[in-house]
CSV table of C-alpha atoms in Angstrom, one decimal:
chain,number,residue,atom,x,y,z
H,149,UNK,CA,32.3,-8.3,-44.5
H,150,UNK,CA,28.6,-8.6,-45.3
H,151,UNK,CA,29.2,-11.8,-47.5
H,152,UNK,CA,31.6,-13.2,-44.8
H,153,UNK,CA,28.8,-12.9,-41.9
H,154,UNK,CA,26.3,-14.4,-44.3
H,155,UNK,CA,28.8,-17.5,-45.1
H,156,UNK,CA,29.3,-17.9,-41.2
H,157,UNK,CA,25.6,-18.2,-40.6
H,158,UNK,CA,25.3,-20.4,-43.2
H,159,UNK,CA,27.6,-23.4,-41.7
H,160,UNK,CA,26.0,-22.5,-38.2
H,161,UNK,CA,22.8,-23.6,-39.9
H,162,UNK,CA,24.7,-26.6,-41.8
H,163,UNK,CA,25.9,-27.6,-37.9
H,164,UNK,CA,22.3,-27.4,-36.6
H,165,UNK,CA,21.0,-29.6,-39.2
H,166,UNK,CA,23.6,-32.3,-38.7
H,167,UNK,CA,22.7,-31.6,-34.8
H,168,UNK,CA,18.9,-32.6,-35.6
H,169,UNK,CA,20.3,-35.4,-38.2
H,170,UNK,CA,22.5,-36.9,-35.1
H,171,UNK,CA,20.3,-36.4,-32.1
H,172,UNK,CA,17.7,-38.4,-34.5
H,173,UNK,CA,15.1,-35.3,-34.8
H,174,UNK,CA,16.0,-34.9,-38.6
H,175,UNK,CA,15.4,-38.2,-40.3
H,176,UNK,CA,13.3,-37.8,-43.3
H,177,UNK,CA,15.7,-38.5,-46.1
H,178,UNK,CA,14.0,-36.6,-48.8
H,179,UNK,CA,13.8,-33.5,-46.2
H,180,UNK,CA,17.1,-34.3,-45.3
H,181,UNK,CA,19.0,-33.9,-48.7
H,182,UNK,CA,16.8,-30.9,-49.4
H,183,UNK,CA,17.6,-28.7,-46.7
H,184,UNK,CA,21.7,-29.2,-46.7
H,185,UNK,CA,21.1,-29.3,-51.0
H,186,UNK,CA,19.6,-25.6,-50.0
H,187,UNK,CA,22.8,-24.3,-48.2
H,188,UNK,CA,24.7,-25.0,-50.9
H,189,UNK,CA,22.8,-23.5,-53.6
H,190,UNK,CA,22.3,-20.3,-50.9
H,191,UNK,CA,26.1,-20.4,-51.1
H,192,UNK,CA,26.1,-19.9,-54.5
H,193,UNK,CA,23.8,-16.5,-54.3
H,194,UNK,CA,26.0,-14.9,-51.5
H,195,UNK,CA,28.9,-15.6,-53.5
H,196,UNK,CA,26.8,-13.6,-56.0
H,197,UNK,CA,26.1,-10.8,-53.7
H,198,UNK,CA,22.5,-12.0,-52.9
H,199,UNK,CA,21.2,-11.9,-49.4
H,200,UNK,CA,19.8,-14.7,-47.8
H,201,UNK,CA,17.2,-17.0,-49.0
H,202,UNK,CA,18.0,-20.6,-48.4
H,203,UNK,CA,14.2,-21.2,-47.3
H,204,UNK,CA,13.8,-20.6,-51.4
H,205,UNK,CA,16.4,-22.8,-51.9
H,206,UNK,CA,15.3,-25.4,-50.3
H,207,UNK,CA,12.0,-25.5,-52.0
H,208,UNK,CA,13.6,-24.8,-55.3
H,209,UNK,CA,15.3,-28.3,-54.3
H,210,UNK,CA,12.3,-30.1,-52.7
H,211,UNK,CA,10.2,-28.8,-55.9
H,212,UNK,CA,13.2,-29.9,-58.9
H,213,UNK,CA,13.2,-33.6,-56.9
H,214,UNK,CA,9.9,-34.1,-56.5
H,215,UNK,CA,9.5,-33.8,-60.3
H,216,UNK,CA,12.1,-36.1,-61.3
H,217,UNK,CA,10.1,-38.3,-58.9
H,218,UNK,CA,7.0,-37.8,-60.4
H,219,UNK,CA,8.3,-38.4,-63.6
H,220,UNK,CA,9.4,-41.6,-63.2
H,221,UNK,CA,6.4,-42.7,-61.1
H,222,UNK,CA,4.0,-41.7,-64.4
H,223,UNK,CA,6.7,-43.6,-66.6
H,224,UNK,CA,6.3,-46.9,-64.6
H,225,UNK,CA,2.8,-45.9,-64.2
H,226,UNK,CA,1.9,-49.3,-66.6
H,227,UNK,CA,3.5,-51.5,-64.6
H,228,UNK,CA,2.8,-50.5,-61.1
H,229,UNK,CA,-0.4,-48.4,-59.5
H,230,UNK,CA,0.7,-44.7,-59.1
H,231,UNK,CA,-1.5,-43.6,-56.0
H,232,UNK,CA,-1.6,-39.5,-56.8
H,233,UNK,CA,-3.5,-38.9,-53.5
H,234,UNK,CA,-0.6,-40.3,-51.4
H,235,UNK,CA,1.7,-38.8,-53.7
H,236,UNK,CA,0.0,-35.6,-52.6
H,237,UNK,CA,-0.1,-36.3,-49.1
H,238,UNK,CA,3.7,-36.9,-49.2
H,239,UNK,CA,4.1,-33.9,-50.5
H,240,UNK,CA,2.2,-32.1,-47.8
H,241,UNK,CA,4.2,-34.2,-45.0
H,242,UNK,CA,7.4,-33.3,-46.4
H,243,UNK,CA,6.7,-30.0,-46.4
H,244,UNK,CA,5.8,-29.3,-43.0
H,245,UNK,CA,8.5,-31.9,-41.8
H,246,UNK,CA,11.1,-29.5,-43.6
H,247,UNK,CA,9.6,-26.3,-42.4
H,248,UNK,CA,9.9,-27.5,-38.7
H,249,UNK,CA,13.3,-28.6,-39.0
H,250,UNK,CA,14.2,-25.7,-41.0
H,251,UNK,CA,12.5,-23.5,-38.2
H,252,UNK,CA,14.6,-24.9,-35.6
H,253,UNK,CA,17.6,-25.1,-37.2
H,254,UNK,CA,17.4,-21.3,-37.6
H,255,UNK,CA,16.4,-21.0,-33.8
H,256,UNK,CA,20.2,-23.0,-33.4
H,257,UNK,CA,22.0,-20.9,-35.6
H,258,UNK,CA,20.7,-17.6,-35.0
H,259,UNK,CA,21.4,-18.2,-31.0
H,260,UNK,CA,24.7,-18.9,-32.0
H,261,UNK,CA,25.3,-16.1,-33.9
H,262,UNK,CA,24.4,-13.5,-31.4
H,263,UNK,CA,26.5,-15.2,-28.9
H,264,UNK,CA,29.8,-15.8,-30.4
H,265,UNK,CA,29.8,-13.6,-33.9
H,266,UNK,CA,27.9,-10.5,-33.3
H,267,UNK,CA,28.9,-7.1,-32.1
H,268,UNK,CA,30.1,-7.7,-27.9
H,269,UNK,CA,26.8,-4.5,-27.3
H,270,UNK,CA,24.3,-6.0,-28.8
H,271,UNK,CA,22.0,-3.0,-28.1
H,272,UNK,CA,24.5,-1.5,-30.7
H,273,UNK,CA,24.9,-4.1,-33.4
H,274,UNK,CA,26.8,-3.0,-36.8
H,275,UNK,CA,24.3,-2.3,-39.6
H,276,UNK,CA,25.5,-5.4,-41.6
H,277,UNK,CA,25.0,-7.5,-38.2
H,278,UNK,CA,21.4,-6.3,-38.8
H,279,UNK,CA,21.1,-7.0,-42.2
H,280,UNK,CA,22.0,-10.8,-41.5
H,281,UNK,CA,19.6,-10.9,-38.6
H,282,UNK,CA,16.7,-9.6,-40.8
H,283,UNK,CA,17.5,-11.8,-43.6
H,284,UNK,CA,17.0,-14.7,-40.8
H,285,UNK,CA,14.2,-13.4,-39.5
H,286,UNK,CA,12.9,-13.2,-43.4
H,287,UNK,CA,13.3,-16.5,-43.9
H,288,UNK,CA,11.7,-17.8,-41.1
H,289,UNK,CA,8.6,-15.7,-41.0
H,290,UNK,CA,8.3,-17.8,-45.1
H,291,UNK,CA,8.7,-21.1,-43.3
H,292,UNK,CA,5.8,-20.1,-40.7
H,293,UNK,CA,3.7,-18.9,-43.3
H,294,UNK,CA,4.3,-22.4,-45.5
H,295,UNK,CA,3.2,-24.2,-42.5
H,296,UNK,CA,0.6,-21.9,-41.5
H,297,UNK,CA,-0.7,-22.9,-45.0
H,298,UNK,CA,-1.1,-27.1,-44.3
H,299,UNK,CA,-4.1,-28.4,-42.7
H,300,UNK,CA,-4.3,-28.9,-38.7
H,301,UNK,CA,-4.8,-32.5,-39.2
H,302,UNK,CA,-1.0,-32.5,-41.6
H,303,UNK,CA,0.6,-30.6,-38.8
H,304,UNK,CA,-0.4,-32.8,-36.3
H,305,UNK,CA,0.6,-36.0,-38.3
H,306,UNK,CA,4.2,-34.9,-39.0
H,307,UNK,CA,4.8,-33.5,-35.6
H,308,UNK,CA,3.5,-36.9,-34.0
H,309,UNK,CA,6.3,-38.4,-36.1
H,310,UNK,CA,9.3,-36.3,-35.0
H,311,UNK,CA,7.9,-36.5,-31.2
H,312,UNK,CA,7.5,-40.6,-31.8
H,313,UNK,CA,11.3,-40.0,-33.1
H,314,UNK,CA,12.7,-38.8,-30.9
H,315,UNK,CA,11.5,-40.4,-27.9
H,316,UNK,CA,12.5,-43.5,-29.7
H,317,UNK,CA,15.8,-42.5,-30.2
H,318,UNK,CA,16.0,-42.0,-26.6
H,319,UNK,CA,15.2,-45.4,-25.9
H,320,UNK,CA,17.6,-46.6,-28.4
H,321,UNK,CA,20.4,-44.7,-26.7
H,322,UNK,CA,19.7,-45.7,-23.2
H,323,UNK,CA,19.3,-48.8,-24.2
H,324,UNK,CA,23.1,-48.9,-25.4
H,325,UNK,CA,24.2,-47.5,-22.1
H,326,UNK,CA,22.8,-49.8,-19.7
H,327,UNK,CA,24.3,-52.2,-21.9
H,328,UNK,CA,27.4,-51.0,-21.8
H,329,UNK,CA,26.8,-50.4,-17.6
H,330,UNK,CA,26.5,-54.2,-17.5
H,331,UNK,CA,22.7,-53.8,-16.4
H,332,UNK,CA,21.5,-55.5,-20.0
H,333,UNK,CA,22.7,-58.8,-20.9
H,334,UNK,CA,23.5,-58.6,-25.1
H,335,UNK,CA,20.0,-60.5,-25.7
H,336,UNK,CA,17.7,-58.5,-23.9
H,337,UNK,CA,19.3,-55.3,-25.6
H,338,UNK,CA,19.5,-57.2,-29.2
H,339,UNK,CA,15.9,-57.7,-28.3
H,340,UNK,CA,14.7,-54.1,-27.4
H,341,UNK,CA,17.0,-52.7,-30.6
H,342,UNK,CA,15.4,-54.5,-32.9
H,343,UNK,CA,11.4,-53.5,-31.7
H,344,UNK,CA,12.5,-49.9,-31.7
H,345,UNK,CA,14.4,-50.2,-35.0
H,346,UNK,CA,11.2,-51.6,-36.4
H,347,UNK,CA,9.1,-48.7,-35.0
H,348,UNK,CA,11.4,-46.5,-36.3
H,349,UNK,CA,11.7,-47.9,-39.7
H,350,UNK,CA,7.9,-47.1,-39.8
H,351,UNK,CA,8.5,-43.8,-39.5
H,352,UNK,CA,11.4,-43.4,-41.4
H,353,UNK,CA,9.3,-45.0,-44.6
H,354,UNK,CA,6.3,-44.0,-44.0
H,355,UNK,CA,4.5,-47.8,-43.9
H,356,UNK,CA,1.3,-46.1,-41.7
H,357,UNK,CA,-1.5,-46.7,-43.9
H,358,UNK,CA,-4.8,-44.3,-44.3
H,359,UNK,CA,-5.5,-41.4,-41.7
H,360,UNK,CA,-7.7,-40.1,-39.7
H,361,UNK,CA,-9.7,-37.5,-41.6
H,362,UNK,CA,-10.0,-35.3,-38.0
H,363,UNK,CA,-7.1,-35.8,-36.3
H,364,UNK,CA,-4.6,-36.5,-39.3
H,365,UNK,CA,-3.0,-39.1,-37.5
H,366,UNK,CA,-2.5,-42.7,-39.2
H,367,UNK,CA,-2.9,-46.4,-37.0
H,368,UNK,CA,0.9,-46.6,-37.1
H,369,UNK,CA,1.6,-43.3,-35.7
H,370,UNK,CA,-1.1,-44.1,-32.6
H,371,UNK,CA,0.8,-47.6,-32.3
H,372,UNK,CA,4.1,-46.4,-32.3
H,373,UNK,CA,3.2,-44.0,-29.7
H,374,UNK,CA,1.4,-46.6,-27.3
H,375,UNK,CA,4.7,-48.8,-27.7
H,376,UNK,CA,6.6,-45.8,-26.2
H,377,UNK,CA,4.6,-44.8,-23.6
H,378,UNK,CA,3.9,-48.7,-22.5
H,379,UNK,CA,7.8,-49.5,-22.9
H,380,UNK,CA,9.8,-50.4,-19.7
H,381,UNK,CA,11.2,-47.3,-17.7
H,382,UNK,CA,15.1,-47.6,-19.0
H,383,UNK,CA,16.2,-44.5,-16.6
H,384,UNK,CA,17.8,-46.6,-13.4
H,385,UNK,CA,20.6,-45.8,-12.1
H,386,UNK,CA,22.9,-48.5,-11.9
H,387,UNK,CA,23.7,-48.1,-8.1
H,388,UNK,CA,19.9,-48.7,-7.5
H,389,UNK,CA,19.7,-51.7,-9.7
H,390,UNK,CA,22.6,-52.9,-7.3
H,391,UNK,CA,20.6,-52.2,-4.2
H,392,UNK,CA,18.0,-53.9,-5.2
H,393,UNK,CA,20.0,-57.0,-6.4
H,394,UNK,CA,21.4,-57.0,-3.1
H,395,UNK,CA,18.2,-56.5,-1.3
H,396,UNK,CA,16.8,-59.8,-3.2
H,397,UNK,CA,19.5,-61.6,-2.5
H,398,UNK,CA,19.0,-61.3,0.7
């Protein structure tokens, strides 16, 4: 029963990445194919009676990649410049970037879990119930102390990113609805898509050049974040939009 409550938190935490993947939060590919590479291999050790550990896992993923990366940047190493120090700051970004999403993927999961898998009193959980909870809790407190381990300034740069993320995302979807509401014409929307895909493909690539040594931030992420906060309101309703129409008309 103890392996079966571990599996189930396991896919709750598989549905919470996809939920961050979807809703645009999660978009860091390398992050991305770490962090559901990590479920599986977790799989694997509750299969083998091991308890939870999938914040292991998922650097024992991040850290096997990232050689075979490394690898072949030093092999190409005479035919192209191998920049170490960005390599290193990669490394730094991806690790917070996964941290935070791991974080709130557990936050997901775990709320899940207590409502719809756990004991009906939970003042009076089973004592496997509590072994899975402290086995999340485990994990978590690692991820905290990972991040807790990067400089201000590298927090501050990745969480920039996911707030430019999603906030562009959100433009991008409302964007699609007023089209589809008739209140865009296809060209204006073409038009907007393809500004916010651009901003986003910045992010998504990493194409920021140098930061700031204080605030860890890079001229991309400050741009990206101007173009959002300057970018038309896309929030009307359509009834006002016809009230106004009509009011001009007339």
């Amino acid at each position: 029963e103890l392996e079966g409550l571990r599996e189930i938190y396991l896919e709750l935490l598989r549905a919470a990445y996809w939920e961050q993947i979807n809703r645009g939060y999660l978009f860091q590919r390398f992050s991305v194919y770490a962090l559901l590479q990590s479920l599986d291999l977790c799989l694997e050790n509750v299969h083998n009676h091991m308890p939870l550990n999938d914040w292991e896992c998922a650097n024992l993923v991040s850290e096997a990649a990232e050689s075979k990366i490394e690898t072949f940047f030093y092999s190409m190493i005479k035919c192209q410049r191998y920049n170490s120090e960005e390599a290193k700051r990669s490394a730094m970004r991806t690790k917070v970037f996964m941290a935070i999403s791991f974080i709130e993927a557990h936050r997901l999961a775990r709320r899940e879990f207590e409502n719809s898998f756990l004991h009906e009193d939970k003042e009076e959980i089973t004592e496997i119930e509590a072994v899975v909870l402290a086995e999340c809790t485990e994990q978590v407190v690692a991820a905290k102390k990972t991040l807790q381990s990067i400089s201000p300034g590298g927090r501050v740069l990745v969480v920039s990113q996911i707030v430019a993320a999603i906030l562009l995302n959100y433009q991008a979807h409302r964007i699609e609805t007023l089209k589809e509401e008739g209140i865009l014409n296809e060209k204006s929307a073409t038009e907007m898509f393809k500004q916010v895909s651009r901003e986003l493909i910045s992010l998504h690539y990493d194409t920021r050049g140098e930061c700031d040594e204080t605030t860890g931030l890079c001229p991309t992420d400050i741009q990206v974040a101007e173009s959002v906060l300057n970018a038309p309101v896309l929030c009307e309703e359509k009834k006002d939009v016809g009230k106004e129409t009509t009011a001009t008309k007339a």
